[in-house]
C-alpha cells in the first residue's frame, strides 16, 4: 500500500460527524462490537450486534457515545497519525485494524484478535469498555464548484469508529424508599459504562474525501493528557506533542534563543505576530503551523538581534526535531503577569496599556488608566 501525505482536515471531520446519523440518508451504522476489559486487562466479555435490529433507545446511546470521538478540534483532541511501514506486517496494529475492517464485524476471530491487542497493550487505570462500530458513508462526488456532481460515480467510505469508555460504580448516596416511606443509604455496586469516552480512534481516515488506510485519527477527551500507550502501543504510531507540550516547547525555545533580552514588549509582539498568522489562515482547512523558518522570520520582525537568531536552528532542532508547531497552540489569549504575591491578567485589547520601567531605582510595572475610576474587590475607587 502506498503511503500518502494528505491529512484529514476540519472540514472532512465535520462532514463525517454531520452525517453520523441514520437521518442523513448517506450513512449506515451496520454492526456494533462491545467488550468489557477488567482492571487486570482480562477480556471478560464481547459481543457483536446488528444495528438494524437493536432498539432505538440502545442505538441512540451508541450514537451519542461514538459521535464524541468525531471531535472537530483537529490537531488537539483529534490527531492524525501515519502508520509506519512495518505496521502492516501480519499481526501488527495496521494489519489487525485492516483485517477487522474487511471482516465488516462478521468474523468473531478478527474481533477477538482486535480486543486482545487492545487489552495487552493499553495502559489504563481501572476497567473499561470498548465500543466499535462498522459504518459506511456514501461520498457524493463534488465538482470544481464544490457542488454535488450528478454524473460522477459515488464512493463508499467504510470505516471503524472505536470509543474507549471508563467503567465505574455509581455514586453512593441517600435514596427515598417509597415502600417503607423512609430515607436510606444506597450502596451501588453496579459497574456503569460512561457515555463519555476517554479515548477513541477512527480507521481508516477520510482524506481528500476518500479512504486512506495508511492513517488513523486518535481522539482524547483531555488534550493535555493523551493516552500515549494507545497511540504508540495499540495503534503502533509515533506520538506527537500535545497542545500543552507544544506551548511549553515554544516557550523553552524563546528563553534559550532570546535569553536576557526577553521582556514584556518582545513577548507581546511575538504573540501578536503569531496571532496574525492564525488569523490570516483561519479559512484554511489544514492546520496552520510554525516551523523553524517561519519562527525565525517572526523573531526577526519582532526585533531579536541577528546574533540571537543564529541560535534558533540548533535550539529548535534539539527541542522539536523537524516537527513544526501548531500555530493556534502557541497563541496566548491573554497576558498574565506574575510575581510573588501578585498576578495581573491583561486582555489583548489592553496589552498596550502596560509598560515596565525603573522608577526611583525600583523596577515597576506601569498600567495606563484612561478612566480615573477603577474597582477594587468590586468597590469603586477614584484615583487622584
PDB file of N, CA, C and O in Angstrom, residues 201-250:
ATOM      1  N   UNK A 201     -10.649   6.113  18.386  1.00  0.00           N
ATOM      2  CA  UNK A 201      -9.933   6.284  17.124  1.00  0.00           C
ATOM      3  C   UNK A 201     -10.832   5.948  15.944  1.00  0.00           C
ATOM      4  O   UNK A 201     -11.821   5.217  16.059  1.00  0.00           O
ATOM      5  N   UNK A 202     -10.492   6.547  14.819  1.00  0.00           N
ATOM      6  CA  UNK A 202     -11.210   6.366  13.555  1.00  0.00           C
ATOM      7  C   UNK A 202     -10.248   5.739  12.555  1.00  0.00           C
ATOM      8  O   UNK A 202      -9.135   6.241  12.349  1.00  0.00           O
ATOM      9  N   UNK A 203     -10.685   4.638  11.938  1.00  0.00           N
ATOM     10  CA  UNK A 203      -9.859   3.974  10.928  1.00  0.00           C
ATOM     11  C   UNK A 203     -10.747   3.401   9.836  1.00  0.00           C
ATOM     12  O   UNK A 203     -11.753   2.761  10.136  1.00  0.00           O
ATOM     13  N   UNK A 204     -10.366   3.577   8.568  1.00  0.00           N
ATOM     14  CA  UNK A 204      -9.316   4.454   8.064  1.00  0.00           C
ATOM     15  C   UNK A 204      -9.766   5.913   8.090  1.00  0.00           C
ATOM     16  O   UNK A 204     -10.932   6.186   8.392  1.00  0.00           O
ATOM     17  N   UNK A 205      -8.871   6.849   7.769  1.00  0.00           N
ATOM     18  CA  UNK A 205      -9.252   8.250   7.791  1.00  0.00           C
ATOM     19  C   UNK A 205      -9.956   8.609   6.493  1.00  0.00           C
ATOM     20  O   UNK A 205      -9.923   7.865   5.509  1.00  0.00           O
ATOM     21  N   UNK A 206     -10.609   9.759   6.513  1.00  0.00           N
ATOM     22  CA  UNK A 206     -11.353  10.286   5.374  1.00  0.00           C
ATOM     23  C   UNK A 206     -10.580  11.502   4.869  1.00  0.00           C
ATOM     24  O   UNK A 206     -10.777  12.618   5.324  1.00  0.00           O
ATOM     25  N   UNK A 207      -9.634  11.271   3.947  1.00  0.00           N
ATOM     26  CA  UNK A 207      -8.731  12.319   3.489  1.00  0.00           C
ATOM     27  C   UNK A 207      -8.986  12.610   2.018  1.00  0.00           C
ATOM     28  O   UNK A 207      -9.102  11.693   1.205  1.00  0.00           O
ATOM     29  N   UNK A 208      -9.068  13.907   1.687  1.00  0.00           N
ATOM     30  CA  UNK A 208      -9.450  14.299   0.324  1.00  0.00           C
ATOM     31  C   UNK A 208     -10.778  13.660  -0.071  1.00  0.00           C
ATOM     32  O   UNK A 208     -10.964  13.248  -1.210  1.00  0.00           O
ATOM     33  N   UNK A 209     -11.649  13.521   0.932  1.00  0.00           N
ATOM     34  CA  UNK A 209     -12.981  12.914   0.765  1.00  0.00           C
ATOM     35  C   UNK A 209     -12.869  11.505   0.166  1.00  0.00           C
ATOM     36  O   UNK A 209     -13.689  11.087  -0.646  1.00  0.00           O
ATOM     37  N   UNK A 210     -11.855  10.784   0.607  1.00  0.00           N
ATOM     38  CA  UNK A 210     -11.650   9.424   0.141  1.00  0.00           C
ATOM     39  C   UNK A 210     -11.002   8.602   1.257  1.00  0.00           C
ATOM     40  O   UNK A 210     -10.514   9.143   2.243  1.00  0.00           O
ATOM     41  N   UNK A 211     -10.984   7.284   1.089  1.00  0.00           N
ATOM     42  CA  UNK A 211     -10.454   6.374   2.095  1.00  0.00           C
ATOM     43  C   UNK A 211      -8.927   6.352   2.081  1.00  0.00           C
ATOM     44  O   UNK A 211      -8.315   6.222   1.027  1.00  0.00           O
ATOM     45  N   UNK A 212      -8.334   6.470   3.272  1.00  0.00           N
ATOM     46  CA  UNK A 212      -6.880   6.377   3.415  1.00  0.00           C
ATOM     47  C   UNK A 212      -6.578   5.389   4.540  1.00  0.00           C
ATOM     48  O   UNK A 212      -6.667   5.721   5.715  1.00  0.00           O
ATOM     49  N   UNK A 213      -6.213   4.157   4.176  1.00  0.00           N
ATOM     50  CA  UNK A 213      -6.000   3.094   5.162  1.00  0.00           C
ATOM     51  C   UNK A 213      -4.650   3.195   5.855  1.00  0.00           C
ATOM     52  O   UNK A 213      -4.370   2.447   6.794  1.00  0.00           O
ATOM     53  N   UNK A 214      -3.806   4.105   5.417  1.00  0.00           N
ATOM     54  CA  UNK A 214      -2.468   4.215   5.992  1.00  0.00           C
ATOM     55  C   UNK A 214      -2.377   5.246   7.119  1.00  0.00           C
ATOM     56  O   UNK A 214      -1.293   5.512   7.633  1.00  0.00           O
ATOM     57  N   UNK A 215      -3.512   5.823   7.482  1.00  0.00           N
ATOM     58  CA  UNK A 215      -3.547   6.787   8.577  1.00  0.00           C
ATOM     59  C   UNK A 215      -4.708   6.460   9.514  1.00  0.00           C
ATOM     60  O   UNK A 215      -5.667   5.796   9.123  1.00  0.00           O
ATOM     61  N   UNK A 216      -4.596   6.942  10.745  1.00  0.00           N
ATOM     62  CA  UNK A 216      -5.629   6.733  11.751  1.00  0.00           C
ATOM     63  C   UNK A 216      -5.771   8.024  12.541  1.00  0.00           C
ATOM     64  O   UNK A 216      -4.799   8.760  12.730  1.00  0.00           O
ATOM     65  N   UNK A 217      -6.988   8.329  12.988  1.00  0.00           N
ATOM     66  CA  UNK A 217      -7.235   9.509  13.816  1.00  0.00           C
ATOM     67  C   UNK A 217      -7.433   9.052  15.258  1.00  0.00           C
ATOM     68  O   UNK A 217      -8.266   8.179  15.542  1.00  0.00           O
ATOM     69  N   UNK A 218      -6.663   9.644  16.177  1.00  0.00           N
ATOM     70  CA  UNK A 218      -6.774   9.315  17.599  1.00  0.00           C
ATOM     71  C   UNK A 218      -7.489  10.436  18.340  1.00  0.00           C
ATOM     72  O   UNK A 218      -7.146  11.608  18.185  1.00  0.00           O
ATOM     73  N   UNK A 219      -8.485  10.069  19.150  1.00  0.00           N
ATOM     74  CA  UNK A 219      -9.237  11.040  19.958  1.00  0.00           C
ATOM     75  C   UNK A 219      -8.884  10.907  21.428  1.00  0.00           C
ATOM     76  O   UNK A 219      -8.729   9.797  21.944  1.00  0.00           O
ATOM     77  N   UNK A 220      -8.744  12.049  22.099  1.00  0.00           N
ATOM     78  CA  UNK A 220      -8.591  12.053  23.546  1.00  0.00           C
ATOM     79  C   UNK A 220      -9.527  13.094  24.141  1.00  0.00           C
ATOM     80  O   UNK A 220      -9.668  14.197  23.606  1.00  0.00           O
ATOM     81  N   UNK A 221     -10.166  12.734  25.228  1.00  0.00           N
ATOM     82  CA  UNK A 221     -11.059  13.676  25.910  1.00  0.00           C
ATOM     83  C   UNK A 221     -10.260  14.819  26.518  1.00  0.00           C
ATOM     84  O   UNK A 221     -10.729  15.954  26.581  1.00  0.00           O
ATOM     85  N   UNK A 222      -9.050  14.517  26.957  1.00  0.00           N
ATOM     86  CA  UNK A 222      -8.180  15.520  27.574  1.00  0.00           C
ATOM     87  C   UNK A 222      -6.969  15.762  26.688  1.00  0.00           C
ATOM     88  O   UNK A 222      -6.034  14.965  26.679  1.00  0.00           O
ATOM     89  N   UNK A 223      -6.993  16.868  25.939  1.00  0.00           N
ATOM     90  CA  UNK A 223      -5.903  17.153  25.007  1.00  0.00           C
ATOM     91  C   UNK A 223      -4.566  17.297  25.732  1.00  0.00           C
ATOM     92  O   UNK A 223      -3.508  17.029  25.158  1.00  0.00           O
ATOM     93  N   UNK A 224      -4.617  17.702  27.000  1.00  0.00           N
ATOM     94  CA  UNK A 224      -3.381  17.874  27.764  1.00  0.00           C
ATOM     95  C   UNK A 224      -2.826  16.583  28.318  1.00  0.00           C
ATOM     96  O   UNK A 224      -1.658  16.527  28.730  1.00  0.00           O
ATOM     97  N   UNK A 225      -3.642  15.513  28.331  1.00  0.00           N
ATOM     98  CA  UNK A 225      -3.199  14.241  28.884  1.00  0.00           C
ATOM     99  C   UNK A 225      -3.627  13.085  27.982  1.00  0.00           C
ATOM    100  O   UNK A 225      -4.444  12.246  28.358  1.00  0.00           O
ATOM    101  N   UNK A 226      -3.113  13.027  26.767  1.00  0.00           N
ATOM    102  CA  UNK A 226      -3.460  11.910  25.880  1.00  0.00           C
ATOM    103  C   UNK A 226      -2.881  10.609  26.405  1.00  0.00           C
ATOM    104  O   UNK A 226      -1.892  10.611  27.139  1.00  0.00           O
ATOM    105  N   UNK A 227      -3.516   9.509  26.048  1.00  0.00           N
ATOM    106  CA  UNK A 227      -3.015   8.191  26.442  1.00  0.00           C
ATOM    107  C   UNK A 227      -1.996   7.737  25.398  1.00  0.00           C
ATOM    108  O   UNK A 227      -2.356   7.227  24.336  1.00  0.00           O
ATOM    109  N   UNK A 228      -0.734   7.956  25.700  1.00  0.00           N
ATOM    110  CA  UNK A 228       0.330   7.676  24.739  1.00  0.00           C
ATOM    111  C   UNK A 228       0.389   6.187  24.398  1.00  0.00           C
ATOM    112  O   UNK A 228       0.752   5.799  23.281  1.00  0.00           O
ATOM    113  N   UNK A 229      -0.006   5.325  25.345  1.00  0.00           N
ATOM    114  CA  UNK A 229       0.049   3.882  25.085  1.00  0.00           C
ATOM    115  C   UNK A 229      -0.898   3.485  23.955  1.00  0.00           C
ATOM    116  O   UNK A 229      -0.623   2.527  23.219  1.00  0.00           O
ATOM    117  N   UNK A 230      -2.008   4.199  23.807  1.00  0.00           N
ATOM    118  CA  UNK A 230      -2.940   3.888  22.721  1.00  0.00           C
ATOM    119  C   UNK A 230      -2.314   4.257  21.381  1.00  0.00           C
ATOM    120  O   UNK A 230      -2.370   3.491  20.414  1.00  0.00           O
ATOM    121  N   UNK A 231      -1.698   5.429  21.327  1.00  0.00           N
ATOM    122  CA  UNK A 231      -1.072   5.882  20.085  1.00  0.00           C
ATOM    123  C   UNK A 231       0.084   4.965  19.699  1.00  0.00           C
ATOM    124  O   UNK A 231       0.163   4.496  18.556  1.00  0.00           O
ATOM    125  N   UNK A 232       0.974   4.700  20.637  1.00  0.00           N
ATOM    126  CA  UNK A 232       2.213   4.002  20.296  1.00  0.00           C
ATOM    127  C   UNK A 232       2.091   2.480  20.340  1.00  0.00           C
ATOM    128  O   UNK A 232       2.657   1.780  19.499  1.00  0.00           O
ATOM    129  N   UNK A 233       1.368   1.960  21.327  1.00  0.00           N
ATOM    130  CA  UNK A 233       1.342   0.503  21.517  1.00  0.00           C
ATOM    131  C   UNK A 233       0.103  -0.156  20.908  1.00  0.00           C
ATOM    132  O   UNK A 233       0.194  -1.260  20.366  1.00  0.00           O
ATOM    133  N   UNK A 234      -1.046   0.503  20.997  1.00  0.00           N
ATOM    134  CA  UNK A 234      -2.259  -0.065  20.399  1.00  0.00           C
ATOM    135  C   UNK A 234      -2.300   0.216  18.904  1.00  0.00           C
ATOM    136  O   UNK A 234      -2.557  -0.677  18.094  1.00  0.00           O
ATOM    137  N   UNK A 235      -2.027   1.474  18.521  1.00  0.00           N
ATOM    138  CA  UNK A 235      -2.098   1.856  17.108  1.00  0.00           C
ATOM    139  C   UNK A 235      -0.750   1.722  16.400  1.00  0.00           C
ATOM    140  O   UNK A 235      -0.696   1.737  15.168  1.00  0.00           O
ATOM    141  N   UNK A 236       0.334   1.620  17.168  1.00  0.00           N
ATOM    142  CA  UNK A 236       1.642   1.407  16.568  1.00  0.00           C
ATOM    143  C   UNK A 236       2.216   2.615  15.856  1.00  0.00           C
ATOM    144  O   UNK A 236       3.023   2.478  14.936  1.00  0.00           O
ATOM    145  N   UNK A 237       1.808   3.823  16.279  1.00  0.00           N
ATOM    146  CA  UNK A 237       2.283   5.054  15.634  1.00  0.00           C
ATOM    147  C   UNK A 237       3.255   5.792  16.552  1.00  0.00           C
ATOM    148  O   UNK A 237       3.393   5.454  17.726  1.00  0.00           O
ATOM    149  N   UNK A 238       3.889   6.807  16.030  1.00  0.00           N
ATOM    150  CA  UNK A 238       4.813   7.621  16.815  1.00  0.00           C
ATOM    151  C   UNK A 238       4.057   8.806  17.386  1.00  0.00           C
ATOM    152  O   UNK A 238       3.461   9.595  16.643  1.00  0.00           O
ATOM    153  N   UNK A 239       4.070   8.948  18.690  1.00  0.00           N
ATOM    154  CA  UNK A 239       3.310  10.003  19.367  1.00  0.00           C
ATOM    155  C   UNK A 239       3.857  11.385  19.023  1.00  0.00           C
ATOM    156  O   UNK A 239       5.066  11.590  18.921  1.00  0.00           O
ATOM    157  N   UNK A 240       2.928  12.333  18.824  1.00  0.00           N
ATOM    158  CA  UNK A 240       3.327  13.728  18.628  1.00  0.00           C
ATOM    159  C   UNK A 240       2.896  14.537  19.845  1.00  0.00           C
ATOM    160  O   UNK A 240       2.038  14.125  20.614  1.00  0.00           O
ATOM    161  N   UNK A 241       3.485  15.707  20.006  1.00  0.00           N
ATOM    162  CA  UNK A 241       3.250  16.506  21.203  1.00  0.00           C
ATOM    163  C   UNK A 241       1.811  16.996  21.320  1.00  0.00           C
ATOM    164  O   UNK A 241       1.157  17.305  20.327  1.00  0.00           O
ATOM    165  N   UNK A 242       1.357  17.117  22.563  1.00  0.00           N
ATOM    166  CA  UNK A 242       0.046  17.702  22.838  1.00  0.00           C
ATOM    167  C   UNK A 242       0.136  19.209  22.690  1.00  0.00           C
ATOM    168  O   UNK A 242       1.220  19.792  22.566  1.00  0.00           O
ATOM    169  N   UNK A 243      -1.017  19.870  22.733  1.00  0.00           N
ATOM    170  CA  UNK A 243      -1.056  21.328  22.640  1.00  0.00           C
ATOM    171  C   UNK A 243      -0.238  21.966  23.756  1.00  0.00           C
ATOM    172  O   UNK A 243       0.519  22.920  23.538  1.00  0.00           O
ATOM    173  N   UNK A 244      -0.374  21.426  24.969  1.00  0.00           N
ATOM    174  CA  UNK A 244       0.350  21.971  26.111  1.00  0.00           C
ATOM    175  C   UNK A 244       1.856  21.781  25.956  1.00  0.00           C
ATOM    176  O   UNK A 244       2.653  22.669  26.269  1.00  0.00           O
ATOM    177  N   UNK A 245       2.255  20.604  25.447  1.00  0.00           N
ATOM    178  CA  UNK A 245       3.676  20.343  25.249  1.00  0.00           C
ATOM    179  C   UNK A 245       4.264  21.212  24.142  1.00  0.00           C
ATOM    180  O   UNK A 245       5.418  21.635  24.216  1.00  0.00           O
ATOM    181  N   UNK A 246       3.445  21.477  23.118  1.00  0.00           N
ATOM    182  CA  UNK A 246       3.905  22.370  22.051  1.00  0.00           C
ATOM    183  C   UNK A 246       4.165  23.762  22.610  1.00  0.00           C
ATOM    184  O   UNK A 246       5.177  24.400  22.285  1.00  0.00           O
ATOM    185  N   UNK A 247       3.240  24.241  23.442  1.00  0.00           N
ATOM    186  CA  UNK A 247       3.409  25.576  24.016  1.00  0.00           C
ATOM    187  C   UNK A 247       4.639  25.618  24.924  1.00  0.00           C
ATOM    188  O   UNK A 247       5.415  26.587  24.896  1.00  0.00           O
ATOM    189  N   UNK A 248       4.819  24.579  25.723  1.00  0.00           N
ATOM    190  CA  UNK A 248       5.976  24.532  26.620  1.00  0.00           C
ATOM    191  C   UNK A 248       7.283  24.501  25.822  1.00  0.00           C
ATOM    192  O   UNK A 248       8.270  25.163  26.183  1.00  0.00           O
ATOM    193  N   UNK A 249       7.295  23.747  24.723  1.00  0.00           N
ATOM    194  CA  UNK A 249       8.485  23.679  23.874  1.00  0.00           C
ATOM    195  C   UNK A 249       8.781  25.037  23.245  1.00  0.00           C
ATOM    196  O   UNK A 249       9.937  25.475  23.179  1.00  0.00           O
ATOM    197  N   UNK A 250       7.734  25.700  22.795  1.00  0.00           N
ATOM    198  CA  UNK A 250       7.881  27.034  22.202  1.00  0.00           C
ATOM    199  C   UNK A 250       8.462  28.022  23.216  1.00  0.00           C
ATOM    200  O   UNK A 250       9.361  28.808  22.900  1.00  0.00           O
TER     201      UNK A 250
END
